Short mmCIF file of C-alpha atoms in Angstrom, two decimals:
data_model
loop_
_atom_site.label_atom_id
_atom_site.label_comp_id
_atom_site.label_asym_id
_atom_site.label_seq_id
_atom_site.Cartn_x
_atom_site.Cartn_y
_atom_site.Cartn_z
CA GLN Y 1 18.01 -5.77 -3.17
CA VAL Y 2 15.13 -5.26 -1.31
CA GLN Y 3 12.76 -8.33 -1.79
CA LEU Y 4 9.54 -9.12 -0.03
CA VAL Y 5 7.61 -12.74 -0.71
CA GLU Y 6 4.28 -13.53 0.82
CA SER Y 7 3.14 -16.94 1.41
CA GLY Y 8 0.08 -18.91 3.25
CA GLY Y 9 -2.74 -18.16 0.82
CA GLY Y 10 -5.42 -20.34 -0.45
CA VAL Y 11 -9.07 -21.00 -0.32
CA VAL Y 12 -10.66 -20.90 3.15
CA GLN Y 13 -14.21 -21.58 3.83
CA PRO Y 14 -16.50 -18.60 5.79
CA GLY Y 15 -15.49 -18.52 9.16
CA GLY Y 16 -12.31 -20.35 8.92
CA SER Y 17 -8.48 -19.17 9.43
CA LEU Y 18 -5.26 -18.63 7.65
CA ARG Y 19 -2.00 -17.18 8.51
CA LEU Y 20 -0.08 -15.42 5.91
CA SER Y 21 3.71 -15.27 6.26
CA CYS Y 22 5.96 -12.24 4.58
CA VAL Y 23 10.00 -13.24 4.02
CA PRO Y 24 11.93 -10.11 3.42
CA SER Y 25 15.51 -10.01 2.39
CA GLY Y 26 18.26 -7.10 0.95
CA PHE Y 27 17.51 -4.80 3.99
CA THR Y 28 17.65 -5.44 8.21
CA PHE Y 29 14.10 -6.19 8.80
CA SER Y 30 14.41 -5.81 12.47
CA ARG Y 31 14.78 -1.83 11.79
CA TYR Y 32 11.84 -1.31 9.87
CA GLY Y 33 7.78 -1.23 10.58
CA MET Y 34 6.00 -3.41 7.95
CA HIS Y 35 2.41 -3.75 6.38
CA TRP Y 36 -0.17 -5.77 5.11
CA VAL Y 37 -2.27 -4.06 2.20
CA ARG Y 38 -4.64 -6.00 0.39
CA GLN Y 39 -6.76 -5.87 -2.90
CA ALA Y 40 -10.11 -7.51 -3.25
CA PRO Y 41 -11.06 -8.60 -6.99
CA GLY Y 42 -11.49 -5.61 -9.33
CA LYS Y 43 -11.53 -3.31 -6.31
CA GLY Y 44 -8.59 -0.97 -4.98
CA LEU Y 45 -6.01 -1.26 -2.63
CA GLU Y 46 -7.04 -1.43 1.02
CA TRP Y 47 -4.60 -0.64 4.22
CA VAL Y 48 -4.72 -3.46 6.50
CA ALA Y 49 -2.71 -3.46 9.46
CA VAL Y 50 0.86 -2.17 10.55
CA ILE Y 51 3.71 -3.35 12.93
CA TRP Y 52 6.19 -1.03 14.08
CA SER Y 53 9.88 -2.40 14.42
CA ASP Y 54 9.47 -3.08 18.30
CA GLY Y 55 6.84 -5.42 17.35
CA TYR Y 56 4.53 -4.07 20.10
CA ASN Y 57 3.20 -0.96 18.40
CA ARG Y 58 0.26 -1.94 15.74
CA ASN Y 59 -2.78 -0.84 14.40
CA TYR Y 60 -5.26 -2.10 12.27
CA ALA Y 61 -8.09 -1.12 9.93
CA ASP Y 62 -11.76 -1.22 11.18
CA SER Y 63 -12.77 -4.00 8.78
CA VAL Y 64 -10.27 -6.18 10.19
CA LYS Y 65 -9.94 -5.18 13.75
CA GLY Y 66 -10.44 -8.03 16.37
CA ARG Y 67 -10.19 -10.77 13.68
CA PHE Y 68 -6.97 -10.27 12.24
CA THR Y 69 -3.35 -10.27 14.18
CA ILE Y 70 -0.13 -8.88 12.64
CA SER Y 71 3.04 -10.23 14.14
CA ARG Y 72 6.52 -10.40 13.48
CA ASP Y 73 9.40 -12.42 14.24
CA ASN Y 74 12.70 -10.81 13.75
CA SER Y 75 14.85 -13.85 15.06
CA LYS Y 76 13.22 -15.60 11.94
CA ASN Y 77 13.06 -12.42 9.60
CA THR Y 78 9.43 -13.01 8.82
CA LEU Y 79 6.15 -10.94 9.32
CA TYR Y 80 2.76 -12.88 10.04
CA LEU Y 81 -0.90 -11.80 9.39
CA GLU Y 82 -3.32 -14.29 11.41
CA MET Y 83 -6.84 -14.19 9.80
CA ASN Y 84 -9.51 -15.47 11.68
CA ARG Y 85 -13.59 -15.54 11.46
CA LEU Y 86 -12.64 -14.93 7.66
CA ARG Y 87 -15.54 -13.83 5.29
CA ALA Y 88 -16.57 -13.45 1.51
CA GLU Y 89 -15.37 -9.74 1.51
CA ASP Y 90 -11.77 -10.67 2.76
CA THR Y 91 -11.21 -12.60 -0.63
CA ALA Y 92 -8.07 -10.86 -1.96
CA VAL Y 93 -4.55 -10.58 -2.89
CA TYR Y 94 -2.58 -9.93 0.20
CA TYR Y 95 0.75 -7.70 -0.17
CA CYS Y 96 3.21 -7.13 2.38
CA ALA Y 97 5.01 -3.57 2.24
CA LYS Y 98 7.68 -2.02 4.09
CA VAL Y 99 7.66 1.20 5.62
CA GLY Y 100 9.39 3.89 4.07
CA GLU Y 101 13.27 4.71 4.59
CA GLU Y 102 12.74 8.30 5.74
CA GLY Y 103 9.71 7.80 7.52
CA TYR Y 104 7.16 9.62 5.71
CA ASN Y 105 4.64 7.07 6.56
CA ASP Y 106 4.98 5.71 2.88
CA PHE Y 107 5.42 2.13 1.73
CA ASP Y 108 8.66 2.12 -0.33
CA TYR Y 109 8.88 -1.82 -1.39
CA TRP Y 110 5.82 -4.12 -2.16
CA GLY Y 111 6.01 -8.01 -2.62
CA GLN Y 112 4.21 -9.63 -5.18
CA GLY Y 113 1.02 -10.80 -3.07
CA THR Y 114 -0.80 -14.31 -1.89
CA LEU Y 115 -4.37 -14.67 -2.84
CA VAL Y 116 -6.84 -15.66 -0.13
CA ILE Y 117 -10.22 -16.86 -1.59
CA VAL Y 118 -12.95 -17.15 1.59
CA SER Y 119 -15.58 -19.46 0.00
CA SER Y 120 -17.50 -22.29 0.91
CA GLN G 1 -12.13 5.72 7.18
CA SER G 2 -13.44 6.10 3.79
CA ALA G 3 -11.22 6.06 0.69
CA LEU G 4 -9.52 9.12 -0.62
CA THR G 5 -11.43 10.01 -4.07
CA GLN G 6 -9.42 9.32 -7.23
CA PRO G 7 -11.29 9.62 -11.31
CA ALA G 8 -11.62 6.36 -12.39
CA SER G 9 -10.08 6.91 -15.40
CA VAL G 10 -7.68 9.32 -16.89
CA SER G 11 -6.35 9.07 -20.76
CA GLY G 12 -3.56 11.21 -22.84
CA SER G 13 -1.82 10.91 -26.00
CA PRO G 14 2.16 10.04 -26.21
CA GLY G 15 3.96 12.76 -25.15
CA GLN G 16 1.26 14.87 -23.06
CA SER G 17 0.66 15.50 -19.41
CA ILE G 18 -1.67 14.04 -17.26
CA THR G 19 -2.79 14.98 -13.54
CA ILE G 20 -4.47 12.82 -11.56
CA SER G 21 -6.38 14.17 -8.19
CA CYS G 22 -6.71 12.32 -4.86
CA THR G 23 -9.39 14.40 -2.39
CA GLY G 24 -9.49 13.55 1.17
CA SER G 25 -10.55 15.36 4.48
CA SER G 26 -9.19 17.15 7.19
CA SER G 27 -8.48 13.85 8.93
CA ASP G 28 -5.82 12.84 6.42
CA VAL G 29 -4.61 14.88 3.07
CA ALA G 30 -5.04 18.50 4.44
CA ASN G 31 -3.32 18.12 7.74
CA TYR G 32 -0.28 15.70 6.82
CA ASN G 33 2.55 15.93 4.09
CA TYR G 34 2.44 12.30 4.30
CA VAL G 35 0.96 11.74 1.04
CA SER G 36 2.36 9.02 -1.44
CA TRP G 37 1.30 7.68 -4.99
CA TYR G 38 1.68 4.24 -6.41
CA GLN G 39 2.00 2.56 -9.82
CA HIS G 40 0.37 -1.05 -10.12
CA HIS G 41 0.56 -3.06 -13.20
CA PRO G 42 -1.54 -5.93 -13.02
CA GLY G 43 -0.32 -8.80 -11.16
CA LYS G 44 2.96 -7.21 -9.98
CA ALA G 45 3.88 -5.50 -7.06
CA PRO G 46 3.10 -1.84 -6.38
CA LYS G 47 5.70 0.42 -7.16
CA LEU G 48 6.29 4.01 -5.15
CA LEU G 49 6.61 6.99 -7.17
CA ILE G 50 6.07 10.08 -4.96
CA TYR G 51 6.50 10.36 -0.88
CA ALA G 52 5.74 13.04 1.02
CA VAL G 53 3.36 14.76 -0.98
CA THR G 54 6.14 15.98 -3.65
CA ARG G 55 9.61 13.87 -3.37
CA ARG G 56 10.36 11.22 -5.47
CA PRO G 57 12.46 8.16 -4.65
CA SER G 58 15.84 7.04 -6.29
CA GLY G 59 15.44 5.60 -9.46
CA VAL G 60 12.07 7.37 -10.34
CA SER G 61 11.71 8.97 -13.43
CA PHE G 62 11.62 12.90 -13.52
CA ARG G 63 8.46 12.84 -15.37
CA PHE G 64 6.67 11.84 -12.35
CA SER G 65 5.43 14.85 -9.93
CA GLY G 66 3.60 15.62 -6.66
CA SER G 67 1.74 18.58 -5.13
CA LYS G 68 -1.01 19.35 -2.91
CA SER G 69 -3.31 21.98 -1.98
CA GLY G 70 -5.71 21.94 0.94
CA ASN G 71 -7.59 18.45 1.19
CA THR G 72 -6.44 17.54 -2.70
CA ALA G 73 -3.30 16.19 -3.80
CA SER G 74 -1.81 15.62 -7.50
CA LEU G 75 -0.09 13.40 -9.37
CA THR G 76 1.32 15.15 -12.76
CA ILE G 77 2.61 12.50 -15.40
CA SER G 78 4.62 14.72 -18.06
CA GLY G 79 5.81 13.26 -21.90
CA LEU G 80 3.46 10.53 -21.19
CA GLN G 81 4.67 7.01 -22.24
CA ALA G 82 2.99 3.95 -23.57
CA GLU G 83 4.93 2.18 -20.36
CA ASP G 84 2.80 4.55 -17.70
CA GLU G 85 -0.43 2.83 -18.87
CA ALA G 86 -1.36 1.22 -15.15
CA HIS G 87 -3.23 1.87 -12.32
CA TYR G 88 -2.16 4.51 -9.62
CA TYR G 89 -3.12 4.85 -6.01
CA CYS G 90 -2.59 7.73 -3.73
CA SER G 91 -2.20 6.96 0.30
CA SER G 92 -2.33 9.35 3.14
CA TYR G 93 -1.74 8.78 6.95
CA THR G 94 -4.84 9.76 9.06
CA SER G 95 -5.31 11.12 12.55
CA SER G 96 -6.32 7.73 13.67
CA SER G 97 -2.73 6.69 12.85
CA THR G 98 -4.05 4.33 10.24
CA TYR G 99 -3.45 4.69 6.55
CA VAL G 100 -5.93 5.14 3.47
CA PHE G 101 -5.58 4.67 -0.15
CA GLY G 102 -7.80 6.27 -3.11
CA THR G 103 -9.95 4.76 -4.95
CA GLY G 104 -7.55 4.29 -8.04
CA THR G 105 -7.30 5.72 -11.25
CA GLU G 106 -6.37 3.92 -14.68
CA VAL G 107 -4.34 5.64 -16.75
CA THR G 108 -4.66 5.00 -20.38
CA VAL G 109 -2.17 6.24 -23.61
CA LEU G 110 -3.92 6.88 -26.18
#
């Protein structure tokens, strides 16, 4: 049974940094790409970043490019999102999601999310 | 990349069918068969309902179906049930090798 568990959320001041983690189970992590998706309070889902199984190919939403870094450690079975120069508008629940099994650019499993609040 | 456009809310009575639209552009929905749909109950993990426009993952009810015409994709829920009350989001791959979600639709069962 696939499970994704995010952690690392909390309250941080504007301009600050935070690192989120996502620990998967129930599948071979090193074989799949992974995403981060966020949902601001009262808003819809927003795609944040993707990293492919090789760990080198990555892409970002324009809203976070240059501030956020997605990475993975296949030896530790962990996905990360390093968030720098945080802004109030980055306040959201952050979900990690697994790339779909058949390669159709879907998100087939999601975690429960971790809440990040950017506030002074 | 602008969010795909969905109606803010759709409602129906138990047993009825409803359809949620998802309108994009030539940069996403129109030129890729990589449209997927998600059900999201508040406080829970989103759930994949439809991928590759029309495909249903194992375990998802046959009451959920997807289609696409031009730059608009659609999700139909037939035989509406109380448990279908949730938010629904479409998503598409884009020409920039990024991903975009829809604005979200709240489904109410009357």
